[in-house]
PDB file of C-alpha atoms in Angstrom:
ATOM      1  CA  UNK T 274      62.672  80.090 117.338  1.00 81.00           C
ATOM      2  CA  UNK T 275      64.336  77.131 115.650  1.00 89.00           C
ATOM      3  CA  UNK T 276      67.602  77.393 113.800  1.00 90.00           C
ATOM      4  CA  UNK T 277      70.868  75.846 112.767  1.00 93.00           C
ATOM      5  CA  UNK T 278      74.451  77.052 112.386  1.00 94.00           C
ATOM      6  CA  UNK T 279      76.224  76.843 109.044  1.00 93.00           C
ATOM      7  CA  UNK T 280      79.163  77.956 106.962  1.00 95.00           C
ATOM      8  CA  UNK T 281      78.973  79.972 103.743  1.00 96.00           C
ATOM      9  CA  UNK T 282      80.695  78.073 100.939  1.00 95.00           C
ATOM     10  CA  UNK T 283      80.089  80.477  98.058  1.00 94.00           C
ATOM     11  CA  UNK T 284      77.577  81.298  95.344  1.00 94.00           C
ATOM     12  CA  UNK T 285      76.247  79.472  92.309  1.00 93.00           C
ATOM     13  CA  UNK T 286      73.130  79.496  90.153  1.00 93.00           C
ATOM     14  CA  UNK T 287      70.390  76.977  89.392  1.00 91.00           C
ATOM     15  CA  UNK T 288      67.199  76.693  87.376  1.00 89.00           C
ATOM     16  CA  UNK T 289      63.985  76.784  89.404  1.00 82.00           C
ATOM     17  CA  UNK T 290      60.762  74.881  88.670  1.00 80.00           C
ATOM     18  CA  UNK T 291      59.638  77.629  86.266  1.00 84.00           C
ATOM     19  CA  UNK T 292      62.848  77.511  84.253  1.00 87.00           C
ATOM     20  CA  UNK T 293      64.220  80.763  85.662  1.00 88.00           C
ATOM     21  CA  UNK T 294      67.968  81.087  86.157  1.00 92.00           C
ATOM     22  CA  UNK T 295      68.375  81.996  89.848  1.00 93.00           C
ATOM     23  CA  UNK T 296      71.482  83.062  91.737  1.00 94.00           C
ATOM     24  CA  UNK T 297      71.844  81.345  95.096  1.00 94.00           C
ATOM     25  CA  UNK T 298      74.201  80.870  98.016  1.00 95.00           C
ATOM     26  CA  UNK T 299      75.530  77.468  99.100  1.00 96.00           C
ATOM     27  CA  UNK T 300      75.609  76.899 102.858  1.00 95.00           C
ATOM     28  CA  UNK T 301      76.986  73.930 104.760  1.00 94.00           C
ATOM     29  CA  UNK T 302      74.432  73.715 107.578  1.00 91.00           C
ATOM     30  CA  UNK T 303      75.152  71.454 110.531  1.00 80.00           C
ATOM     31  CA  UNK T 304      75.174  68.910 111.863  1.00 91.00           C
ATOM     32  CA  UNK T 305      75.039  70.736 115.181  1.00 92.00           C
ATOM     33  CA  UNK T 306      75.288  69.268 118.687  1.00 92.00           C
ATOM     34  CA  UNK T 307      72.980  70.283 121.537  1.00 92.00           C
ATOM     35  CA  UNK T 308      75.328  71.465 124.290  1.00 91.00           C
ATOM     36  CA  UNK T 309      72.734  72.754 126.768  1.00 90.00           C
ATOM     37  CA  UNK T 310      68.979  72.590 127.284  1.00 91.00           C
ATOM     38  CA  UNK T 311      67.613  75.475 129.355  1.00 90.00           C
ATOM     39  CA  UNK T 312      64.231  75.492 131.058  1.00 89.00           C
ATOM     40  CA  UNK T 313      62.091  77.856 133.112  1.00 90.00           C
ATOM     41  CA  UNK T 314      62.745  76.103 136.440  1.00 90.00           C
ATOM     42  CA  UNK T 315      66.554  76.436 136.399  1.00 89.00           C
ATOM     43  CA  UNK T 316      67.225  79.290 133.954  1.00 87.00           C
ATOM     44  CA  UNK T 317      64.027  81.343 133.855  1.00 90.00           C
ATOM     45  CA  UNK T 318      63.392  80.686 130.162  1.00 90.00           C
ATOM     46  CA  UNK T 319      63.534  77.884 127.612  1.00 91.00           C
ATOM     47  CA  UNK T 320      66.158  77.547 124.904  1.00 90.00           C
ATOM     48  CA  UNK T 321      68.437  75.163 123.028  1.00 91.00           C
ATOM     49  CA  UNK T 322      72.157  75.859 122.917  1.00 92.00           C
ATOM     50  CA  UNK T 323      73.860  74.279 119.916  1.00 92.00           C
ATOM     51  CA  UNK T 324      77.457  74.208 118.668  1.00 92.00           C
ATOM     52  CA  UNK T 325      79.063  73.806 115.240  1.00 93.00           C
ATOM     53  CA  UNK T 326      82.462  73.843 113.557  1.00 88.00           C
ATOM     54  CA  UNK T 327      85.832  72.247 114.165  1.00 89.00           C
ATOM     55  CA  UNK T 328      88.350  73.876 116.479  1.00 89.00           C
ATOM     56  CA  UNK T 329      91.678  72.842 117.962  1.00 90.00           C
ATOM     57  CA  UNK T 330      91.320  71.644 121.547  1.00 87.00           C
ATOM     58  CA  UNK T 331      94.299  73.755 122.658  1.00 89.00           C
ATOM     59  CA  UNK T 332      92.396  76.919 121.697  1.00 90.00           C
ATOM     60  CA  UNK T 333      89.426  76.118 123.955  1.00 89.00           C
ATOM     61  CA  UNK T 334      89.326  77.181 127.601  1.00 90.00           C
ATOM     62  CA  UNK T 335      89.014  74.605 130.381  1.00 92.00           C
ATOM     63  CA  UNK T 336      85.565  75.923 131.256  1.00 91.00           C
ATOM     64  CA  UNK T 337      84.263  75.368 127.724  1.00 90.00           C
ATOM     65  CA  UNK T 338      86.008  72.009 127.461  1.00 90.00           C
ATOM     66  CA  UNK T 339      84.123  70.848 130.533  1.00 92.00           C
ATOM     67  CA  UNK T 340      80.914  72.311 129.141  1.00 89.00           C
ATOM     68  CA  UNK T 341      81.291  70.280 125.939  1.00 89.00           C
ATOM     69  CA  UNK T 342      82.236  67.173 127.925  1.00 90.00           C
ATOM     70  CA  UNK T 343      78.814  67.248 129.605  1.00 89.00           C
ATOM     71  CA  UNK T 344      77.288  66.865 126.146  1.00 88.00           C
ATOM     72  CA  UNK T 345      79.736  64.040 125.316  1.00 88.00           C
ATOM     73  CA  UNK T 346      81.178  65.906 122.351  1.00 87.00           C
ATOM     74  CA  UNK T 347      84.489  67.357 121.270  1.00 89.00           C
ATOM     75  CA  UNK T 348      85.016  71.133 121.598  1.00 89.00           C
ATOM     76  CA  UNK T 349      83.339  73.056 118.788  1.00 90.00           C
ATOM     77  CA  UNK T 350      83.996  76.526 117.394  1.00 91.00           C
ATOM     78  CA  UNK T 351      80.662  78.378 117.430  1.00 91.00           C
ATOM     79  CA  UNK T 352      78.005  78.220 120.146  1.00 92.00           C
ATOM     80  CA  UNK T 353      74.564  79.774 119.555  1.00 92.00           C
ATOM     81  CA  UNK T 354      71.410  79.772 121.665  1.00 92.00           C
ATOM     82  CA  UNK T 355      67.902  79.641 120.209  1.00 91.00           C
ATOM     83  CA  UNK T 356      65.247  80.783 122.652  1.00 90.00           C
ATOM     84  CA  UNK T 357      61.787  79.202 122.849  1.00 86.00           C
ATOM     85  CA  UNK T 358      62.769  76.378 120.508  1.00 84.00           C
ATOM     86  CA  UNK T 359      60.120  73.689 120.057  1.00 84.00           C
ATOM     87  CA  UNK T 360      62.544  70.962 118.948  1.00 86.00           C
ATOM     88  CA  UNK T 361      62.401  67.869 121.134  1.00 86.00           C
ATOM     89  CA  UNK T 362      66.121  67.443 121.668  1.00 86.00           C
ATOM     90  CA  UNK T 363      68.153  66.319 124.664  1.00 87.00           C
ATOM     91  CA  UNK T 364      71.700  67.103 125.737  1.00 89.00           C
ATOM     92  CA  UNK T 365      74.183  65.654 123.238  1.00 86.00           C
ATOM     93  CA  UNK T 366      71.621  65.124 120.459  1.00 88.00           C
ATOM     94  CA  UNK T 367      72.399  66.126 116.878  1.00 91.00           C
ATOM     95  CA  UNK T 368      70.387  68.676 114.902  1.00 91.00           C
ATOM     96  CA  UNK T 369      70.223  68.137 111.149  1.00 91.00           C
ATOM     97  CA  UNK T 370      68.883  70.378 108.382  1.00 90.00           C
ATOM     98  CA  UNK T 371      65.654  68.396 108.120  1.00 88.00           C
ATOM     99  CA  UNK T 372      64.894  69.112 111.785  1.00 88.00           C
ATOM    100  CA  UNK T 373      64.709  72.840 111.102  1.00 90.00           C
ATOM    101  CA  UNK T 374      63.827  73.673 107.475  1.00 89.00           C
ATOM    102  CA  UNK T 375      62.403  72.155 104.301  1.00 89.00           C
ATOM    103  CA  UNK T 376      62.636  73.040 100.631  1.00 88.00           C
ATOM    104  CA  UNK T 377      60.455  76.023  99.788  1.00 86.00           C
ATOM    105  CA  UNK T 378      60.570  77.457 103.326  1.00 90.00           C
ATOM    106  CA  UNK T 379      61.430  81.066 104.082  1.00 93.00           C
ATOM    107  CA  UNK T 380      64.358  81.693 106.425  1.00 94.00           C
ATOM    108  CA  UNK T 381      66.222  84.564 108.044  1.00 94.00           C
ATOM    109  CA  UNK T 382      70.014  84.402 107.814  1.00 95.00           C
ATOM    110  CA  UNK T 383      72.409  86.261 110.100  1.00 95.00           C
ATOM    111  CA  UNK T 384      76.021  86.828 109.105  1.00 95.00           C
ATOM    112  CA  UNK T 385      78.924  89.228 109.536  1.00 95.00           C
ATOM    113  CA  UNK T 386      79.513  91.408 106.483  1.00 95.00           C
ATOM    114  CA  UNK T 387      82.896  91.686 104.828  1.00 95.00           C
ATOM    115  CA  UNK T 388      85.210  94.149 106.556  1.00 95.00           C
ATOM    116  CA  UNK T 389      86.410  96.968 104.310  1.00 95.00           C
ATOM    117  CA  UNK T 390      88.688  98.789 106.738  1.00 96.00           C
ATOM    118  CA  UNK T 391      88.823 102.599 106.931  1.00 97.00           C
ATOM    119  CA  UNK T 392      86.946 104.155 104.026  1.00 96.00           C
ATOM    120  CA  UNK T 393      86.220 107.716 102.957  1.00 94.00           C
ATOM    121  CA  UNK T 394      82.854 109.412 102.577  1.00 94.00           C
ATOM    122  CA  UNK T 395      82.482 108.616  98.850  1.00 93.00           C
ATOM    123  CA  UNK T 396      82.645 104.849  99.359  1.00 95.00           C
ATOM    124  CA  UNK T 397      81.143 104.751 102.850  1.00 95.00           C
ATOM    125  CA  UNK T 398      78.220 107.162 102.435  1.00 95.00           C
ATOM    126  CA  UNK T 399      77.898 107.643  98.682  1.00 93.00           C
ATOM    127  CA  UNK T 400      79.092 111.260  98.555  1.00 91.00           C
ATOM    128  CA  UNK T 401      79.527 112.580  95.018  1.00 87.00           C
ATOM    129  CA  UNK T 402      82.767 114.460  95.634  1.00 79.00           C
ATOM    130  CA  UNK T 403      83.609 117.832  94.099  1.00 77.00           C
ATOM    131  CA  UNK T 404      83.031 116.614  90.538  1.00 69.00           C
ATOM    132  CA  UNK T 405      85.602 118.830  88.874  1.00 68.00           C
ATOM    133  CA  UNK T 406      89.330 119.394  89.049  1.00 64.00           C
ATOM    134  CA  UNK T 407      89.521 123.087  88.059  1.00 66.00           C
ATOM    135  CA  UNK T 408      89.439 126.344  90.020  1.00 69.00           C
ATOM    136  CA  UNK T 409      91.993 125.284  92.585  1.00 71.00           C
ATOM    137  CA  UNK T 410      90.289 122.027  93.597  1.00 71.00           C
ATOM    138  CA  UNK T 411      93.589 120.274  94.158  1.00 75.00           C
ATOM    139  CA  UNK T 412      93.294 116.939  96.012  1.00 77.00           C
ATOM    140  CA  UNK T 413      89.665 117.690  96.979  1.00 79.00           C
ATOM    141  CA  UNK T 414      87.744 115.396  94.618  1.00 83.00           C
ATOM    142  CA  UNK T 415      86.799 112.881  97.312  1.00 86.00           C
ATOM    143  CA  UNK T 416      86.923 115.147 100.372  1.00 87.00           C
ATOM    144  CA  UNK T 417      83.935 115.368 102.763  1.00 88.00           C
ATOM    145  CA  UNK T 418      83.598 119.136 102.616  1.00 83.00           C
ATOM    146  CA  UNK T 419      82.534 121.245 105.599  1.00 83.00           C
ATOM    147  CA  UNK T 420      81.864 119.289 108.786  1.00 86.00           C
ATOM    148  CA  UNK T 421      81.338 122.073 111.346  1.00 81.00           C
ATOM    149  CA  UNK T 422      81.342 125.872 111.632  1.00 79.00           C
ATOM    150  CA  UNK T 423      84.041 127.777 113.502  1.00 83.00           C
ATOM    151  CA  UNK T 424      82.371 130.290 115.827  1.00 85.00           C
ATOM    152  CA  UNK T 425      79.132 128.356 116.222  1.00 85.00           C
ATOM    153  CA  UNK T 426      78.662 125.587 117.165  1.00 85.00           C
ATOM    154  CA  UNK T 427      82.449 125.156 117.316  1.00 87.00           C
ATOM    155  CA  UNK T 428      82.085 121.397 117.249  1.00 89.00           C
ATOM    156  CA  UNK T 429      81.168 118.511 115.016  1.00 90.00           C
ATOM    157  CA  UNK T 430      77.681 117.166 115.723  1.00 90.00           C
ATOM    158  CA  UNK T 431      77.250 113.513 116.604  1.00 91.00           C
ATOM    159  CA  UNK T 432      76.185 111.401 113.645  1.00 91.00           C
ATOM    160  CA  UNK T 433      78.028 113.523 111.081  1.00 92.00           C
ATOM    161  CA  UNK T 434      78.748 111.328 108.076  1.00 94.00           C
ATOM    162  CA  UNK T 435      82.522 111.093 107.850  1.00 94.00           C
ATOM    163  CA  UNK T 436      85.194 108.603 106.917  1.00 94.00           C
ATOM    164  CA  UNK T 437      85.645 105.626 109.219  1.00 95.00           C
ATOM    165  CA  UNK T 438      85.432 101.888 109.743  1.00 96.00           C
ATOM    166  CA  UNK T 439      83.210 100.191 107.174  1.00 96.00           C
ATOM    167  CA  UNK T 440      81.802  96.683 107.154  1.00 95.00           C
ATOM    168  CA  UNK T 441      82.269  93.797 109.616  1.00 95.00           C
ATOM    169  CA  UNK T 442      78.864  94.228 111.241  1.00 95.00           C
ATOM    170  CA  UNK T 443      76.028  91.798 111.934  1.00 95.00           C
ATOM    171  CA  UNK T 444      73.420  91.780 109.163  1.00 95.00           C
ATOM    172  CA  UNK T 445      70.177  89.823 109.012  1.00 95.00           C
ATOM    173  CA  UNK T 446      68.725  88.980 105.599  1.00 94.00           C
ATOM    174  CA  UNK T 447      65.005  88.271 105.916  1.00 94.00           C
ATOM    175  CA  UNK T 448      62.588  86.033 104.026  1.00 93.00           C
ATOM    176  CA  UNK T 449      65.101  84.189 101.856  1.00 93.00           C
ATOM    177  CA  UNK T 450      63.756  81.178 100.007  1.00 92.00           C
ATOM    178  CA  UNK T 451      65.263  77.712 100.453  1.00 93.00           C
ATOM    179  CA  UNK T 452      65.667  76.429  96.892  1.00 91.00           C
ATOM    180  CA  UNK T 453      67.242  73.047  97.466  1.00 91.00           C
ATOM    181  CA  UNK T 454      68.457  70.833 100.311  1.00 92.00           C
ATOM    182  CA  UNK T 455      71.081  68.103  99.969  1.00 92.00           C
ATOM    183  CA  UNK T 456      70.701  66.290 103.285  1.00 88.00           C
ATOM    184  CA  UNK T 457      73.490  63.758 102.728  1.00 90.00           C
ATOM    185  CA  UNK T 458      76.036  66.527 102.129  1.00 92.00           C
ATOM    186  CA  UNK T 459      74.485  68.908 104.720  1.00 91.00           C
ATOM    187  CA  UNK T 460      74.099  71.564 102.019  1.00 94.00           C
ATOM    188  CA  UNK T 461      71.416  74.223 101.618  1.00 94.00           C
ATOM    189  CA  UNK T 462      70.861  76.412  98.551  1.00 95.00           C
ATOM    190  CA  UNK T 463      69.306  79.756  99.463  1.00 95.00           C
ATOM    191  CA  UNK T 464      68.033  82.222  96.880  1.00 94.00           C
ATOM    192  CA  UNK T 465      70.092  85.407  96.650  1.00 92.00           C
ATOM    193  CA  UNK T 466      73.176  86.609  98.487  1.00 93.00           C
ATOM    194  CA  UNK T 467      73.945  86.575 102.195  1.00 94.00           C
ATOM    195  CA  UNK T 468      76.512  88.619 104.158  1.00 94.00           C
ATOM    196  CA  UNK T 469      80.028  87.396 104.818  1.00 93.00           C
ATOM    197  CA  UNK T 470      83.037  85.993 103.016  1.00 94.00           C
ATOM    198  CA  UNK T 471      83.542  82.388 101.977  1.00 94.00           C
ATOM    199  CA  UNK T 472      83.980  80.214 105.024  1.00 92.00           C
ATOM    200  CA  UNK T 473      82.246  82.613 107.392  1.00 94.00           C
ATOM    201  CA  UNK T 474      79.771  81.370 109.983  1.00 94.00           C
ATOM    202  CA  UNK T 475      76.080  82.097 109.390  1.00 95.00           C
ATOM    203  CA  UNK T 476      72.954  81.435 111.441  1.00 95.00           C
ATOM    204  CA  UNK T 477      69.844  80.122 109.700  1.00 94.00           C
ATOM    205  CA  UNK T 478      66.615  80.923 111.523  1.00 92.00           C
ATOM    206  CA  UNK T 479      63.374  79.244 110.466  1.00 88.00           C
ATOM    207  CA  UNK T 480      60.285  81.427 110.149  1.00 82.00           C
ATOM    208  CA  UNK T 481      57.311  79.975 111.961  1.00 70.00           C
ATOM    209  CA  UNK T 482      54.220  79.849 109.761  1.00 61.00           C
TER     210      UNK T 482
END
């Protein structure tokens, strides 16, 4: 798998070759630095470890600082490993957008969705609620209703849809089309929306044809 690390900048819209008005997401992808090259002899498998994003040196551990020093680069924020990569890169080399994807390609994008905190069953699971405010239904419009019987089974079954933490999970969007690449600015325009807030880190994975 080949890929590159990027940062979500926001959304915009463009006209495609057929004149259709298409919503798209703008991603700043790379440049990334190769921080480790793994092989079967020493690690048991092959992969490329790459890093992206600025970070203050004081916030990086001594172990990671030494790890980056081997690649002759400053400490970086995000480190990702791509297994079985077929890119011919050595330690300390730079990976650009053109090394991984081209315009018109399909890609998978991994990101962390927006966190929404603790939410009730109506927002989290799409419950309809009571639907009326009469007949003594005081403060019950958005309540979950019955969650477990008393005498039997005298417990709440695992997996019961209830209120709880919502969002802030890894999501992979598959088969997104690369509309446009601006290599000089390290920008990629991808059709549709991707998970995460503005400024969040995303992983772009190329789909082998």
